[in-house]
Coordinates of C-alpha atoms in Angstrom, one line a residue:
X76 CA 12.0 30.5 0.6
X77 CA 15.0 28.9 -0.9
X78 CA 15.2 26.2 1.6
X79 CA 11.6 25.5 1.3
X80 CA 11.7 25.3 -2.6
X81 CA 14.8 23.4 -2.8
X82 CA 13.1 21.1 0.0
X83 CA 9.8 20.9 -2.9
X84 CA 12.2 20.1 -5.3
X85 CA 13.5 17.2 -3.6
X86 CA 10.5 15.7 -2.7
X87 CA 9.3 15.6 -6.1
X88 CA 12.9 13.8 -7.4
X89 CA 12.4 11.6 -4.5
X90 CA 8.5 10.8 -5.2
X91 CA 9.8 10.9 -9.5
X92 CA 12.3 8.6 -8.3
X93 CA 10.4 6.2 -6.7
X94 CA 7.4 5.6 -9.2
X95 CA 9.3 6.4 -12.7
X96 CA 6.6 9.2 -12.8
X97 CA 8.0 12.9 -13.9
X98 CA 4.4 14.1 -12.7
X99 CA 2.5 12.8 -9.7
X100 CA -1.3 11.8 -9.8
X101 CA -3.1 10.4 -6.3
X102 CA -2.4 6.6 -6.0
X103 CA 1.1 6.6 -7.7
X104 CA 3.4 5.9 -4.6
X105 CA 0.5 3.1 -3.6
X106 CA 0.6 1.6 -7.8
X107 CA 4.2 1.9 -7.2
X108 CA 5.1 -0.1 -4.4
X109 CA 2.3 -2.5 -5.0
X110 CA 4.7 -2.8 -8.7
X111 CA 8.3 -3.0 -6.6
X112 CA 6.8 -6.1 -4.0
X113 CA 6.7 -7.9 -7.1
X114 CA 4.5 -10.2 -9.0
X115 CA 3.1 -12.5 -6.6
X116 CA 1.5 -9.3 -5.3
X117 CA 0.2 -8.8 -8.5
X118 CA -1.4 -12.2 -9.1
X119 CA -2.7 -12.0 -5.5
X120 CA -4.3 -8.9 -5.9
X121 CA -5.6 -10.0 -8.8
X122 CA -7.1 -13.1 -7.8
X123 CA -8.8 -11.1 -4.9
X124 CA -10.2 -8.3 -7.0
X125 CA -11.1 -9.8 -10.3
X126 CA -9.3 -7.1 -12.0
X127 CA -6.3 -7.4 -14.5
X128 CA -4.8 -3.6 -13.2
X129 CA -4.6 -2.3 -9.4
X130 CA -6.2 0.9 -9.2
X131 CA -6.4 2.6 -5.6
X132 CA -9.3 1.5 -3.4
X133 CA -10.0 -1.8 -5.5
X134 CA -8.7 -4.0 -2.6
X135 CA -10.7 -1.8 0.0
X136 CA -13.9 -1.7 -2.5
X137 CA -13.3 -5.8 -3.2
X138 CA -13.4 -6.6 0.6
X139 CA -16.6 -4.0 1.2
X140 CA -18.1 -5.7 -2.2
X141 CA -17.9 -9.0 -0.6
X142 CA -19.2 -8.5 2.8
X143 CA -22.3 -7.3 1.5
X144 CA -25.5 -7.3 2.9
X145 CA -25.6 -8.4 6.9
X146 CA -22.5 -6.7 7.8
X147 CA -21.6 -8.1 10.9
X148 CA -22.3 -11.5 10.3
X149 CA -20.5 -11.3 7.2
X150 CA -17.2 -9.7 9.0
X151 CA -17.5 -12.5 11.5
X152 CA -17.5 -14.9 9.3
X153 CA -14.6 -12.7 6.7
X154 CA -12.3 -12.4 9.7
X155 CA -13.2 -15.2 12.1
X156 CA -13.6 -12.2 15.1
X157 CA -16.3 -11.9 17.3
X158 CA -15.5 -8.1 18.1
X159 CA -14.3 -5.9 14.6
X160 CA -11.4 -3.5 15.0
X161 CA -10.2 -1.3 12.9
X162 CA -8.0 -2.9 10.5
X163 CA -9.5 -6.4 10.6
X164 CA -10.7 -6.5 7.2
X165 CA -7.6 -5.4 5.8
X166 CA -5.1 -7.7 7.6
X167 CA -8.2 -10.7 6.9
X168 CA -8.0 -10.0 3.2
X169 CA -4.2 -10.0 2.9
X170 CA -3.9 -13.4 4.7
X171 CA -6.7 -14.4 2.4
X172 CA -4.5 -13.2 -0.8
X173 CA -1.9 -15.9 -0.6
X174 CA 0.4 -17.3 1.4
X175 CA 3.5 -15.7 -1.3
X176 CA 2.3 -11.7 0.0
X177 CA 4.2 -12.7 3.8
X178 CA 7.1 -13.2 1.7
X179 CA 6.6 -9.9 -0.3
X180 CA 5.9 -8.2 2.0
X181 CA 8.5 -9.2 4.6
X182 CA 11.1 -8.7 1.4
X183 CA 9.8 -4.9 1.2
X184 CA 9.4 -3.7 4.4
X185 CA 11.8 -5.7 6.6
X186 CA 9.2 -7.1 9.2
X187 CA 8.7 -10.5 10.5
X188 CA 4.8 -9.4 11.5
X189 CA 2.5 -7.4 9.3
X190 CA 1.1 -4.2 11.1
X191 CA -1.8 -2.0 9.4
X192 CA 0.4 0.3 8.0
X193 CA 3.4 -1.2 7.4
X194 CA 3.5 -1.2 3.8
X195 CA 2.7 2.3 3.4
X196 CA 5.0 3.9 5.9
X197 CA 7.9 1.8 4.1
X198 CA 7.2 3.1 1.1
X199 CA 7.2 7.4 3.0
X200 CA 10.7 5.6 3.9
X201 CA 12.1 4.6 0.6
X202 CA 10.5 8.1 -0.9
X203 CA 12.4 9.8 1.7
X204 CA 15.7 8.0 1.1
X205 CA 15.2 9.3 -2.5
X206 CA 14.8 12.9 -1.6
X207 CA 17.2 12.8 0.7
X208 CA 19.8 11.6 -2.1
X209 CA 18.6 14.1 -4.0
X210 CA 18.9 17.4 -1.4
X211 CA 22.6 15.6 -1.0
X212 CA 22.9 15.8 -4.9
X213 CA 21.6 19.2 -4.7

């Protein structure tokens, strides 16, 4: 029980750490990162969505918003692929953000290529470095 309590304890000094947050709502650790890449990220998501603050989902509702009606004519002519996979919209829309995200997002998680999920497993990894420092502290 101790170990597992300490081990809560960390995470949440990790997770604190990470967003400036004492109290975690859902979408914190996304707002958060989506804050560290840096402005250009912002402005991009910005200029994609229409809206002045990220809140989860917008990019995801934004791309569904603007292929509309006719779907796969639409993500044809979104992504340029014949055939959808899974994480074609996604990788479309953040090409389609700005040529300043590759940067960001290089800077933040270390990688030459963006792969679906990138972003968000670097972020588990910087979480985890905090919680770590903070079972070391413990």
């Amino acid at each position: 029980k101790l170990l597992f309590a300490s081990g809560g304890r960390a995470i949440k000094t990790g997770i604190s750490g990470y967003t400036g947050k004492e109290e975690y709502a859902f979408g914190d650790l996304t707002k958060s990162t989506v804050t560290k890449m840096g402005a250009g990220v912002v402005d991009a998501v910005h200029s994609f969505t229409g809206k002045e603050e990220y809140e989860f989902g917008d990019i995801a509702k934004t791309t569904v918003t603007k292929v509309g009606a006719g779907v796969a004519d639409v993500v044809h002519g979104f992504t340029g692929k014949e055939e959808y996979e899974f994480g074609d919209i996604a990788k479309t829309a953040v090409t389609k953000v700005g040529a300043g995200v590759a940067d960001v997002v290089h800077g933040f998680t270390g990688k030459e290529e963006y792969e679906f999920g990138d972003i968000a497993k670097t972020a588990v990894t910087k979480v985890g470095a905090g919680v770590a420092d903070a079972v070391h502290d413990f």
